[in-house]
PDB file of C-alpha atoms in Angstrom:
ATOM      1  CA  UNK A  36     161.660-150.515 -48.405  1.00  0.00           C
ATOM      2  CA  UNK A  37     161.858-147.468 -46.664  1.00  0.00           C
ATOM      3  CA  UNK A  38     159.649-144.679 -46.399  1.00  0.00           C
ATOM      4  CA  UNK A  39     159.441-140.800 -45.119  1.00  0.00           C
ATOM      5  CA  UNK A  40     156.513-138.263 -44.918  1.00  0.00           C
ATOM      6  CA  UNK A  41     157.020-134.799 -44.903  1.00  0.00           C
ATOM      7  CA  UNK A  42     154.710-131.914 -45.346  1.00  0.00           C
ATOM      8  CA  UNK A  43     156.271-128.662 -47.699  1.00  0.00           C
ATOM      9  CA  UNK A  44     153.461-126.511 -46.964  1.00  0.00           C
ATOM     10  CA  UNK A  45     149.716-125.669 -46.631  1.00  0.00           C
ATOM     11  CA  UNK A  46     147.445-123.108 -48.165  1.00  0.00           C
ATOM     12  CA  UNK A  47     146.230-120.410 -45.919  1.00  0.00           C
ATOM     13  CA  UNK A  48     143.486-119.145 -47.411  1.00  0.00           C
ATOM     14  CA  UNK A  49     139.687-120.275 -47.489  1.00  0.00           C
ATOM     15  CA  UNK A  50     138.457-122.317 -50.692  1.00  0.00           C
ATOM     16  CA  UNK A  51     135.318-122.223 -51.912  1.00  0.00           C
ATOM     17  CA  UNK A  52     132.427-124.472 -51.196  1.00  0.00           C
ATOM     18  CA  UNK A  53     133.869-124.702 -47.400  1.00  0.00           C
ATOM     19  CA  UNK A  54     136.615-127.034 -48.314  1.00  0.00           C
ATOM     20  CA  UNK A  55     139.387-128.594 -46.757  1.00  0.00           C
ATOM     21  CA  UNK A  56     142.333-126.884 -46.949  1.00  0.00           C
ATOM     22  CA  UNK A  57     144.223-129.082 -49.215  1.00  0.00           C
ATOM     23  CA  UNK A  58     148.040-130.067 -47.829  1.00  0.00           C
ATOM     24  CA  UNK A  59     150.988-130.004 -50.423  1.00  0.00           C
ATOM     25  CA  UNK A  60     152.701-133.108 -48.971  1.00  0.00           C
ATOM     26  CA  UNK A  61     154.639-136.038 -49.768  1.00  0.00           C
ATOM     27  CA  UNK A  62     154.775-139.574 -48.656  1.00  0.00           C
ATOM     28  CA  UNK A  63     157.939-141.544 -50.279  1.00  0.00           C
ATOM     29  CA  UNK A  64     159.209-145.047 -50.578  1.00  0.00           C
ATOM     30  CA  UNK A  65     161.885-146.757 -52.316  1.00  0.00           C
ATOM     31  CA  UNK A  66     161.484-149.614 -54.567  1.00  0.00           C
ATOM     32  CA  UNK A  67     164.738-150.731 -55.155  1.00  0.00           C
ATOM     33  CA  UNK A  68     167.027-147.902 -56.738  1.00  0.00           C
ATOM     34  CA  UNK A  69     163.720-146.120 -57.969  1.00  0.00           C
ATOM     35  CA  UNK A  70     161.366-143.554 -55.885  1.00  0.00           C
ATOM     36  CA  UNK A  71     157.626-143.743 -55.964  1.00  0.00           C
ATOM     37  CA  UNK A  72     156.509-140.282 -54.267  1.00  0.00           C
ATOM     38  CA  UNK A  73     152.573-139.089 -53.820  1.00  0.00           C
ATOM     39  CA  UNK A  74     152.112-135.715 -54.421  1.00  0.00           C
ATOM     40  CA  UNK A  75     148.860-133.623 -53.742  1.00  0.00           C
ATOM     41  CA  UNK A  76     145.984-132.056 -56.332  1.00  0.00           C
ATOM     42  CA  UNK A  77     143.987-131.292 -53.031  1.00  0.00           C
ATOM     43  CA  UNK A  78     140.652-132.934 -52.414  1.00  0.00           C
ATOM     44  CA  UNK A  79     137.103-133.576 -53.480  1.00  0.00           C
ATOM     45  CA  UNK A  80     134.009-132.217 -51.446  1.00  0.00           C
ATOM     46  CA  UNK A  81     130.995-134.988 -52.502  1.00  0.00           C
ATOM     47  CA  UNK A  82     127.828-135.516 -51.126  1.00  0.00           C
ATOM     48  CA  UNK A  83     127.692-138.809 -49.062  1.00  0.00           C
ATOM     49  CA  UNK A  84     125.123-139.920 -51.024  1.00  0.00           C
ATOM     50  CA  UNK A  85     127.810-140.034 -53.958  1.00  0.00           C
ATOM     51  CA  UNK A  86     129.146-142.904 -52.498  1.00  0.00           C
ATOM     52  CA  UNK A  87     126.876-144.481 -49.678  1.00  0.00           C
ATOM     53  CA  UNK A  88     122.794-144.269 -50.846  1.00  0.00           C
ATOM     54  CA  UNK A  89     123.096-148.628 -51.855  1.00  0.00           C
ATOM     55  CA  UNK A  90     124.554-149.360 -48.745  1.00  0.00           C
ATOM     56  CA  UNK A  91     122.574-151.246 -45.581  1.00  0.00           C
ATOM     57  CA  UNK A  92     122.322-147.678 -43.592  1.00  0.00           C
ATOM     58  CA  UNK A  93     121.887-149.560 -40.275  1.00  0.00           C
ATOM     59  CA  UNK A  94     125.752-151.615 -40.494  1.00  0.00           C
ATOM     60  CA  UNK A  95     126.757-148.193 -42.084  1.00  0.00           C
ATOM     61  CA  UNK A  96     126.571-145.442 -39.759  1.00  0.00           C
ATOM     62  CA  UNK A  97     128.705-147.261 -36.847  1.00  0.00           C
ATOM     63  CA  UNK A  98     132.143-147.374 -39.781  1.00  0.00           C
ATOM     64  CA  UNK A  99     131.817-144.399 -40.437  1.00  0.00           C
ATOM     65  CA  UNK A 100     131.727-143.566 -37.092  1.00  0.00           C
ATOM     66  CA  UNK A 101     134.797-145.417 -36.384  1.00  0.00           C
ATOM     67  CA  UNK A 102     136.459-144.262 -38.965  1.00  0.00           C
ATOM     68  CA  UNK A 103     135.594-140.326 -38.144  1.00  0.00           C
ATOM     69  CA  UNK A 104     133.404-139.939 -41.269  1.00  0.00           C
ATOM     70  CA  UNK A 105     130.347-137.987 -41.722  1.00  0.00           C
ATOM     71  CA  UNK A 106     127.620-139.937 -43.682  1.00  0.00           C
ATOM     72  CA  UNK A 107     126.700-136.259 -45.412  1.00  0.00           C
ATOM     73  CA  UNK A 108     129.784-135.652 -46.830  1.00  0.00           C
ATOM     74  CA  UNK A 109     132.545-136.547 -47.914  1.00  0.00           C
ATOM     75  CA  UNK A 110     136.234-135.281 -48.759  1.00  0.00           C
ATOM     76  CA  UNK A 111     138.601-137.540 -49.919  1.00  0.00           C
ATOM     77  CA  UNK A 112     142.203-136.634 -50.640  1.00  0.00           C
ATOM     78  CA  UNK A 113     143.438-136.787 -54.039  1.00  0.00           C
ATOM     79  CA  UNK A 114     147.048-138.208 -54.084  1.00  0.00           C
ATOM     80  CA  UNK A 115     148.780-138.616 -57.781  1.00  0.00           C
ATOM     81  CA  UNK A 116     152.010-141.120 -57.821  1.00  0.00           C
ATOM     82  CA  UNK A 117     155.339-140.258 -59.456  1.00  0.00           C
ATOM     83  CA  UNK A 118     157.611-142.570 -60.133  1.00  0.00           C
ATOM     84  CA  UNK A 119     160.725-142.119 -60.611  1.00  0.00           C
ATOM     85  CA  UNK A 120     163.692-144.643 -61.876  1.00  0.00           C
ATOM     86  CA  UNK A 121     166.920-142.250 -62.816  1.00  0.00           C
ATOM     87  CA  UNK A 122     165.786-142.402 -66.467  1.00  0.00           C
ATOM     88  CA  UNK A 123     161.883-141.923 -66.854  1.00  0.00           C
ATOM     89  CA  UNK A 124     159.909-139.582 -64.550  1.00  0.00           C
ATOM     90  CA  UNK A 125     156.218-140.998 -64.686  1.00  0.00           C
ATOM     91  CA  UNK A 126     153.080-139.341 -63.140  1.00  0.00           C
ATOM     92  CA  UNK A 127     149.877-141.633 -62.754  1.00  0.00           C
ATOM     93  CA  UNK A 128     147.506-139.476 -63.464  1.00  0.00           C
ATOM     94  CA  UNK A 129     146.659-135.485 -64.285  1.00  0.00           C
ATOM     95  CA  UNK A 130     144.797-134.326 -61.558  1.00  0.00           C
ATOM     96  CA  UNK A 131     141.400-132.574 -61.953  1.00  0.00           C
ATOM     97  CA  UNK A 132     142.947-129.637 -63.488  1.00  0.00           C
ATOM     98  CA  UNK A 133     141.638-125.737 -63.018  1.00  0.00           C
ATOM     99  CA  UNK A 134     137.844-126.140 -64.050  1.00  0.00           C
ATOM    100  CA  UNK A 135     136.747-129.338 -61.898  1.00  0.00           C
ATOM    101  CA  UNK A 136     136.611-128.354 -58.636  1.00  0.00           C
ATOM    102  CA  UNK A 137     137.575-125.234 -56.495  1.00  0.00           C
ATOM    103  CA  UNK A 138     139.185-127.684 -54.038  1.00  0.00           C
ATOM    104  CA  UNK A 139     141.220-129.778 -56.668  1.00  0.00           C
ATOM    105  CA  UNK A 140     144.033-128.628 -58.715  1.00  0.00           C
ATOM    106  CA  UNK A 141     146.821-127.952 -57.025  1.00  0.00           C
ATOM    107  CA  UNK A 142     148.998-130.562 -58.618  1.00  0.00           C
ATOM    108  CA  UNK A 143     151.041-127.718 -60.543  1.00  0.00           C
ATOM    109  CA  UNK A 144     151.700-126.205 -57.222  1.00  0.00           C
ATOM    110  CA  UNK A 145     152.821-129.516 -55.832  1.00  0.00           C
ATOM    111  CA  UNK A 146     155.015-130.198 -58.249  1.00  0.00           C
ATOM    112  CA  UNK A 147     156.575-127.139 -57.856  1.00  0.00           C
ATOM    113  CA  UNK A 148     157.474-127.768 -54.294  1.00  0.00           C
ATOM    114  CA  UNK A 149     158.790-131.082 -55.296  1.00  0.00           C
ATOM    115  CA  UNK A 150     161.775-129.593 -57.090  1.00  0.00           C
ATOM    116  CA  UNK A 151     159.549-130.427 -60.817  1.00  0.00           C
ATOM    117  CA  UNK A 152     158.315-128.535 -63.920  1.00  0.00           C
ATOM    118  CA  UNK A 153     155.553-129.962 -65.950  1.00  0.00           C
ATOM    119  CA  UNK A 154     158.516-130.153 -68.551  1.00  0.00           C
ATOM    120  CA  UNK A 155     160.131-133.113 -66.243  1.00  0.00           C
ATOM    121  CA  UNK A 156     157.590-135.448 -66.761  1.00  0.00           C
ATOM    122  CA  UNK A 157     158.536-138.119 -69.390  1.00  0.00           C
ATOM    123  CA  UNK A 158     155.589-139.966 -69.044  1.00  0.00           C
ATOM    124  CA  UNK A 159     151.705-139.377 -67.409  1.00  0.00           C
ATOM    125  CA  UNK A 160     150.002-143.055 -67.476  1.00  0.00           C
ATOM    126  CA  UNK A 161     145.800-143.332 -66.689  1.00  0.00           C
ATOM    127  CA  UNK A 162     144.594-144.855 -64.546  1.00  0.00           C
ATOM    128  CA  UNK A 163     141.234-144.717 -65.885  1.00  0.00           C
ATOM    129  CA  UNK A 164     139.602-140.912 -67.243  1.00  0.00           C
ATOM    130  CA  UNK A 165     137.590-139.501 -64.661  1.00  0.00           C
ATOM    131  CA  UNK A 166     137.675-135.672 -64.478  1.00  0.00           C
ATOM    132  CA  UNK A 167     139.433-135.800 -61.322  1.00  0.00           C
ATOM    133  CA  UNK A 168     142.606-137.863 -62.874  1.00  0.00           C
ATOM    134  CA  UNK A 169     142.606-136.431 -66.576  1.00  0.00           C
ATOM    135  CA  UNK A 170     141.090-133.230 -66.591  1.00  0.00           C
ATOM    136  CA  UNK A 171     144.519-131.560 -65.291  1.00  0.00           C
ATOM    137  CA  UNK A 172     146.267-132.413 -68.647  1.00  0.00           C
ATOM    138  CA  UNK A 173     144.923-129.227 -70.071  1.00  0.00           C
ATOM    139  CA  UNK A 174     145.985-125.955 -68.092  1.00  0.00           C
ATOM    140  CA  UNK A 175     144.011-122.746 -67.937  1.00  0.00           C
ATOM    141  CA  UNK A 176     144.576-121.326 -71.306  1.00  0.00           C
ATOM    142  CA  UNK A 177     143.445-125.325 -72.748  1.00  0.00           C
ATOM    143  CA  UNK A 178     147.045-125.993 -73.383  1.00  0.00           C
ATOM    144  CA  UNK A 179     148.938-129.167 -72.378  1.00  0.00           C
ATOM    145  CA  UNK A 180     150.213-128.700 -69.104  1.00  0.00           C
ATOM    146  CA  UNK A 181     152.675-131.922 -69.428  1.00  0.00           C
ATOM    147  CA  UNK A 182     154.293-130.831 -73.002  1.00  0.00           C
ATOM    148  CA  UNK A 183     157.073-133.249 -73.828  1.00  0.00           C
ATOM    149  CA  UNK A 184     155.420-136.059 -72.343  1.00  0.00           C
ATOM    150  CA  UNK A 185     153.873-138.843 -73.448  1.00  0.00           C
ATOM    151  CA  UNK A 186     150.491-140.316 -72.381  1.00  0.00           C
ATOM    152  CA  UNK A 187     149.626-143.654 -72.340  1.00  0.00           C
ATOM    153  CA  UNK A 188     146.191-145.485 -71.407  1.00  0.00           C
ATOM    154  CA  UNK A 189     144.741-148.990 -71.460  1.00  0.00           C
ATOM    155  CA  UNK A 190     143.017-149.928 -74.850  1.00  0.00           C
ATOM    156  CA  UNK A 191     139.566-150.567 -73.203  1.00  0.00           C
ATOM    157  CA  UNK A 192     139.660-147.370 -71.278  1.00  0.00           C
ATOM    158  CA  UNK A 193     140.385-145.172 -74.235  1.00  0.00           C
ATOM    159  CA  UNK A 194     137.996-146.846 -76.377  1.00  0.00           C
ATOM    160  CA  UNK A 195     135.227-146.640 -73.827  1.00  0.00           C
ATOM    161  CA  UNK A 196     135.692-142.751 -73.531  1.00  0.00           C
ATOM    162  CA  UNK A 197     136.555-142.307 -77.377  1.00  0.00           C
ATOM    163  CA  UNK A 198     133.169-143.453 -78.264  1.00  0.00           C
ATOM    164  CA  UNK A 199     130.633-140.865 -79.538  1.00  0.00           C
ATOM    165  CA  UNK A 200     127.526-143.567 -77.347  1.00  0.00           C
ATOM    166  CA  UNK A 201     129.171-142.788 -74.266  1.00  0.00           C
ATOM    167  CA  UNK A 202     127.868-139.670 -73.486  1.00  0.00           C
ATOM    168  CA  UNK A 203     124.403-141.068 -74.700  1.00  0.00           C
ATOM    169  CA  UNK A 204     124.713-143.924 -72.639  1.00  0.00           C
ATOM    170  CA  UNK A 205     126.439-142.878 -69.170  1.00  0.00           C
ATOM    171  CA  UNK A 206     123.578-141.481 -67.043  1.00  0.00           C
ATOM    172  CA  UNK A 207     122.822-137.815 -66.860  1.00  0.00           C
ATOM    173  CA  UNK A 208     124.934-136.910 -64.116  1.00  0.00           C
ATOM    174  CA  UNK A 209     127.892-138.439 -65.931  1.00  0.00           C
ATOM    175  CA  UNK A 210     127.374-136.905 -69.235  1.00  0.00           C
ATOM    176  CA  UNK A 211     129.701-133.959 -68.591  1.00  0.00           C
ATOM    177  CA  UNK A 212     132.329-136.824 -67.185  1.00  0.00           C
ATOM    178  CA  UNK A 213     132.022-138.619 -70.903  1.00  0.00           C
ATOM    179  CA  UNK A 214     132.605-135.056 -72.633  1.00  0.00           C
ATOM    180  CA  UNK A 215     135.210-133.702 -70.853  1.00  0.00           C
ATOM    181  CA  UNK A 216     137.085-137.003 -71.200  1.00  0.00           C
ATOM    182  CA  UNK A 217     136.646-136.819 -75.082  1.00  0.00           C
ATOM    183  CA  UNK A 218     137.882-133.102 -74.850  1.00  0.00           C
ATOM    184  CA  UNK A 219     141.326-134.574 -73.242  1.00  0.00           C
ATOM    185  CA  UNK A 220     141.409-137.494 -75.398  1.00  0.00           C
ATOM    186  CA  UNK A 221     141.556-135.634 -78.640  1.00  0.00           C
ATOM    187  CA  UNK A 222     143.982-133.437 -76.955  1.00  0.00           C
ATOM    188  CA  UNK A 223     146.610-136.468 -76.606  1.00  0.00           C
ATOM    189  CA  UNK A 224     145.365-138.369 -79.464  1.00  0.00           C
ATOM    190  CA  UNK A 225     148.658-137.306 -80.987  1.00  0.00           C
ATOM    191  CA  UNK A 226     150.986-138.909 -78.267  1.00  0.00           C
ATOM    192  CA  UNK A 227     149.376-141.302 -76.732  1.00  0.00           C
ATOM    193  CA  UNK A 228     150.340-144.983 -76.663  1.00  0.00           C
ATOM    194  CA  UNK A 229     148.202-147.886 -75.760  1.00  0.00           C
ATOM    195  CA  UNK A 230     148.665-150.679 -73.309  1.00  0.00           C
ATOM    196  CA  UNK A 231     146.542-154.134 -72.320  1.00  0.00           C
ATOM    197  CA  UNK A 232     146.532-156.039 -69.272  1.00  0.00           C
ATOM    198  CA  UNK A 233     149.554-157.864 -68.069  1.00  0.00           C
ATOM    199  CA  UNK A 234     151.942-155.953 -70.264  1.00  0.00           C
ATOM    200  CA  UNK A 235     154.848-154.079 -68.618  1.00  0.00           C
ATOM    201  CA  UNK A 236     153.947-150.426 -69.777  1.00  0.00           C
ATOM    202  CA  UNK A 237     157.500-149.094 -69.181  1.00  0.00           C
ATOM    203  CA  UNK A 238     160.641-150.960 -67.159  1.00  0.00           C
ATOM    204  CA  UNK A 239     158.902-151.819 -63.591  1.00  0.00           C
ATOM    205  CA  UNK A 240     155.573-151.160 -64.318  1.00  0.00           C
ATOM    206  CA  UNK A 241     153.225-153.921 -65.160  1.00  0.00           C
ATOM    207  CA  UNK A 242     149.308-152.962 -66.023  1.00  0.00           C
ATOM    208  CA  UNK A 243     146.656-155.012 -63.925  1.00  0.00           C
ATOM    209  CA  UNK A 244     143.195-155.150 -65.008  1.00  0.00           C
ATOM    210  CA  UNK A 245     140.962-153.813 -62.181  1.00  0.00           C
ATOM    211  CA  UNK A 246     137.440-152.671 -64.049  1.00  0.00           C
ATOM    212  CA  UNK A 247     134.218-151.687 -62.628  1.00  0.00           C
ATOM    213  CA  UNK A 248     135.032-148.289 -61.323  1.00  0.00           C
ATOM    214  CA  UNK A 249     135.347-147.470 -64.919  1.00  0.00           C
ATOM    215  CA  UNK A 250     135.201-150.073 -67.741  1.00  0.00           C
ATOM    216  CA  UNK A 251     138.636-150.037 -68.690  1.00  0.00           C
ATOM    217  CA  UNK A 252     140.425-148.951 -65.098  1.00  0.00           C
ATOM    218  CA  UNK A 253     143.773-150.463 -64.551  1.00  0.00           C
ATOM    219  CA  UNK A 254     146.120-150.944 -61.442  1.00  0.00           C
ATOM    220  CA  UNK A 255     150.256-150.591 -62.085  1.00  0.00           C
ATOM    221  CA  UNK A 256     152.393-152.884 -59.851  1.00  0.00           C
ATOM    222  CA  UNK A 257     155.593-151.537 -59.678  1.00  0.00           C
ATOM    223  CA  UNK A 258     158.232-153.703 -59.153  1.00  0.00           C
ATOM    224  CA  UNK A 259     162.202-153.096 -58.463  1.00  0.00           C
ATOM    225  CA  UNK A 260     164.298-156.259 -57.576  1.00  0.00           C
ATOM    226  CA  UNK A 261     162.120-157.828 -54.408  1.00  0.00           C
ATOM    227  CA  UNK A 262     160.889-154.622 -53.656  1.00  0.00           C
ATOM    228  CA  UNK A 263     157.059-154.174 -55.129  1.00  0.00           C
ATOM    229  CA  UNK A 264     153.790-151.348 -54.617  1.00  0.00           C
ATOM    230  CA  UNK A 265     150.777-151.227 -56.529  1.00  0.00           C
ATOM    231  CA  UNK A 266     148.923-148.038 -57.476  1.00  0.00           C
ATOM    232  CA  UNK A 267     145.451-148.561 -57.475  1.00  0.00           C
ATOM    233  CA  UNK A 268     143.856-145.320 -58.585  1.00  0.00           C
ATOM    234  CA  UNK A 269     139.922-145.862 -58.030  1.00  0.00           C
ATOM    235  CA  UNK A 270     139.583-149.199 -57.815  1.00  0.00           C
ATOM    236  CA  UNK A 271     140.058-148.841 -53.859  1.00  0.00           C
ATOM    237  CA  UNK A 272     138.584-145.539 -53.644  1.00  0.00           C
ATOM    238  CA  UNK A 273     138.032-144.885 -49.771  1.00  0.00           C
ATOM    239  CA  UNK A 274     139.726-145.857 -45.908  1.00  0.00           C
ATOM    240  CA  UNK A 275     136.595-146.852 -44.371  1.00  0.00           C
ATOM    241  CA  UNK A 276     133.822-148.759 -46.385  1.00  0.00           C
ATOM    242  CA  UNK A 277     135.805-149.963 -49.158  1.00  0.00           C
ATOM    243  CA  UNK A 278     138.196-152.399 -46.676  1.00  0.00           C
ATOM    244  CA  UNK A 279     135.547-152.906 -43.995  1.00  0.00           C
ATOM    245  CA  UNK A 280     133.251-154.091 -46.280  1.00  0.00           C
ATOM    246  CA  UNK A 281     134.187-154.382 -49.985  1.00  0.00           C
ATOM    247  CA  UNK A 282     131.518-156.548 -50.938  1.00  0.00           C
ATOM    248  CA  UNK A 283     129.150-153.412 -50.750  1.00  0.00           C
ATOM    249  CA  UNK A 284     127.860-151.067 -53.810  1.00  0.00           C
ATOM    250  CA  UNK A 285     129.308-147.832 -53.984  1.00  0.00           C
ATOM    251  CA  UNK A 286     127.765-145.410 -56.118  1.00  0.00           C
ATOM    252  CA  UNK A 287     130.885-143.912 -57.245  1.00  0.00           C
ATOM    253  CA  UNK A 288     131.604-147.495 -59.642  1.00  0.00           C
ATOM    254  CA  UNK A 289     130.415-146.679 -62.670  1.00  0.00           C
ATOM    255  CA  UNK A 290     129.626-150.859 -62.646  1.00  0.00           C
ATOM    256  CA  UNK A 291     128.847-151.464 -59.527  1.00  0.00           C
ATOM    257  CA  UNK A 292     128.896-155.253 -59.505  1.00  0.00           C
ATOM    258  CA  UNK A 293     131.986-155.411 -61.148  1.00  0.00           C
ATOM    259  CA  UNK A 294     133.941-153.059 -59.389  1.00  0.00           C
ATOM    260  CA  UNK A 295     132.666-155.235 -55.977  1.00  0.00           C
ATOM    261  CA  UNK A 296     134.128-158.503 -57.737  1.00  0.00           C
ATOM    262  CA  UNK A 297     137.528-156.569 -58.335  1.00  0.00           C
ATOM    263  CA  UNK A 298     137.959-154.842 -55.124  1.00  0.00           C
ATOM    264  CA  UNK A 299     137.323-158.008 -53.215  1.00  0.00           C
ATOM    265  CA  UNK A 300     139.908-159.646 -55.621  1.00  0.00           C
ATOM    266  CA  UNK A 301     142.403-157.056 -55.227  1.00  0.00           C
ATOM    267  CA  UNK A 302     142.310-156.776 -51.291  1.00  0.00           C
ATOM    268  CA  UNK A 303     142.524-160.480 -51.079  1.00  0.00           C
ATOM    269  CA  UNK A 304     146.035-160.344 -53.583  1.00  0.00           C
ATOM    270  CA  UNK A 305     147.490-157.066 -51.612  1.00  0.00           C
ATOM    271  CA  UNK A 306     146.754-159.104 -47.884  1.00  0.00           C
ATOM    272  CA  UNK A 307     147.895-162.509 -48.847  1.00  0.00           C
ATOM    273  CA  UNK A 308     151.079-160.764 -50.419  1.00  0.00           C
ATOM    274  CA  UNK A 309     151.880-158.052 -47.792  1.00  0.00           C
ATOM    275  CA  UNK A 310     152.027-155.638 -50.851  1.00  0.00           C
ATOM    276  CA  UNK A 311     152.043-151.883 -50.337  1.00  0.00           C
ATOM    277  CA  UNK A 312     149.614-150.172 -51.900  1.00  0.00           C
ATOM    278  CA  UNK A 313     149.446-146.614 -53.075  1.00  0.00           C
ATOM    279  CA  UNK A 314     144.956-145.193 -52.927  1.00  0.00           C
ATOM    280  CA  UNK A 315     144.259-142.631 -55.230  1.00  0.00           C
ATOM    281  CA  UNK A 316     142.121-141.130 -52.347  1.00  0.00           C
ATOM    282  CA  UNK A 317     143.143-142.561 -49.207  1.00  0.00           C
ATOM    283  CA  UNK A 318     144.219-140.736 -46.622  1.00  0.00           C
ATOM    284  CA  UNK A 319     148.319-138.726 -45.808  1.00  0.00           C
ATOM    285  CA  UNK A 320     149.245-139.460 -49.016  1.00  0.00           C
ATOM    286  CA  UNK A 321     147.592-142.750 -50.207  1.00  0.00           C
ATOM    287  CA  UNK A 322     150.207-145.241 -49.141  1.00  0.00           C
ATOM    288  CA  UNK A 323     149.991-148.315 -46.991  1.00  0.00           C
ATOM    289  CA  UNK A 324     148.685-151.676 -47.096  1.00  0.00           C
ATOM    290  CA  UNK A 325     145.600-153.726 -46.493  1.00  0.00           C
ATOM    291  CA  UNK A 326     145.256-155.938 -43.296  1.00  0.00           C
ATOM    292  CA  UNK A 327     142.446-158.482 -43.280  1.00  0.00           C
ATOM    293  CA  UNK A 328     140.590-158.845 -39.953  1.00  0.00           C
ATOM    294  CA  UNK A 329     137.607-161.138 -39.027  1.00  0.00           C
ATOM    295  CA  UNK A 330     134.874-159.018 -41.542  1.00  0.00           C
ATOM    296  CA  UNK A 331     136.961-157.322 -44.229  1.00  0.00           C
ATOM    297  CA  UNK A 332     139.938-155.171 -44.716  1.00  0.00           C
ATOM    298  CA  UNK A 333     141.612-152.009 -42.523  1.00  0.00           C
ATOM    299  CA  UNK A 334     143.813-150.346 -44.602  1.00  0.00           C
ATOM    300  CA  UNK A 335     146.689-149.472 -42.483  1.00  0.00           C
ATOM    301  CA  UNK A 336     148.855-146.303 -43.183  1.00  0.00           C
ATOM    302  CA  UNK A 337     152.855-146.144 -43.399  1.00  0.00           C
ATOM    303  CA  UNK A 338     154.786-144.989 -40.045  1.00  0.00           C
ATOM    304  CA  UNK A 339     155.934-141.799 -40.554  1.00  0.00           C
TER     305      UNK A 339
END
């Protein structure tokens, strides 16, 4: 498997709300005779308490510390996967899109400097429909920004978005998650194709299960020959608590409980197998694998 990071360029202007300055870069690996590559959509700016208000403060503090994080807030990176085998050219996932965030979005740019049009893409497959991974579908005149692709999502995942309870039933501070979703849903309800759990969604890409962060979130190992990588989206969602200690809550699972059962799962399967793994937010690009030490996880990043 081998692997190369290079960085095509970075903004130079200031973004709103103080944020980081997102980086248009690339982290690659070969599976085989395909190419998995992460491209950027920038980064979210999140209150700490987002993430870390259920967690024991006092074991807290000192991983973040380690780890270089501030407890107040938090800006993970936002790292889309495209896959590509010589016939299909897949993106997991549509970014956040222009109305989101002022940080997020720049996945049209990236693609750009990746040598791609929107009009490449033969395929965009969900991980799960948070605004920050299907709110870019739509560009800034509500149009699809993908046009001849076509969009494919796991049964439960749909469903659980499609209903007209959601909104009703996701909390306050998710209700504009649960309408925006529906906005993109009806937008692909045209081209969309369905998927379930253990099925390979196209040649080399097998769905896995992984709920909790949403109810219907799934995983994709890719697989070429011996060579293998699993995207994870959310289900993994940070560097530093997540690994170190993945039996905590996190309050960005939308099932808290659940998604603790499947993280724990997951980290054991990508340890015990050595399996690269590809974070939705983790850091210079998303890609590298989980180590178990004597409490948890590390997650350890590619060599450059």
């Amino acid at each position: 498997m081998r692997l190369t990071r290079r960085h095509l360029m970075a903004t130079g202007a200031s973004l709103p709300l103080a944020a980081a300055l997102p980086r248009w870069s690339l982290a690659d690996i070969s599976l085989g005779d395909a190419t998995v590559t992460t491209v950027s959509d920038g980064n979210l700016v999140l209150p700490g308490d987002f993430i870390f208000e259920q967690m024991p403060q006092d074991e807290l503090l000192p991983i973040l510390d380690a780890a270089g994080q501030s407890r107040g807030e938090v800006r993970p990176e936002c790292n889309l996967t495209l896959y590509r085998d010589g016939t299909n050219t897949v993106l997991f996932d549509a970014g956040a899109g222009p109305n989101f965030m002022p940080s997020a979005g720049t996945l049209p740019a990236s693609l750009e400097a990746a040598g791609l049009a929107p009009e490449d893409i033969t395929h965009v497959v969900f991980t799960h429909a948070h605004p920050d991974h299907i709110w870019g579908i739509l560009d800034d005149f509500g149009d699809l920004l993908f046009p001849q692709a076509v969009y494919m999502m796991g049964r439960a995942e749909w469903a659980y978005w499609w209903d007209p309870e959601t909104v009703n039933t996701i909390g306050a501070e998710r209700a504009a998650f649960a309408v925006g979703a529906k906005n993109r849903l009806e937008a692909i309800e045209d081209a969309v194709a369905f998927f379930d759990d253990g099925e390979e969604v196209l040649p080399g890409i097998f769905a896995v299960s992984t709920p909790g962060h949403t109810p219907g979130h799934m995983s994709f190992e890719l697989r070429r020959g011996t060579d293998a990588a699993m995207v994870i989206g959310d289900a993994i969602a940070n560097h530093h608590v997540a690994f170190a200690r993945p039996e905590w809550p996190s309050g960005s699972d939308q099932n808290p409980i659940m998604a603790v059962a499947t993280r724990k799962a997951l980290l054991d399967r990508l340890a015990a197998e050595d399996l690269t793994l590809i974070g939705f937010h983790l850091p210079e690009g998303g890609i590298g694998r989980a180590e178990a030490t004597e409490t948890g996880y590390r997650f350890v990043e590619m060599d450059a």
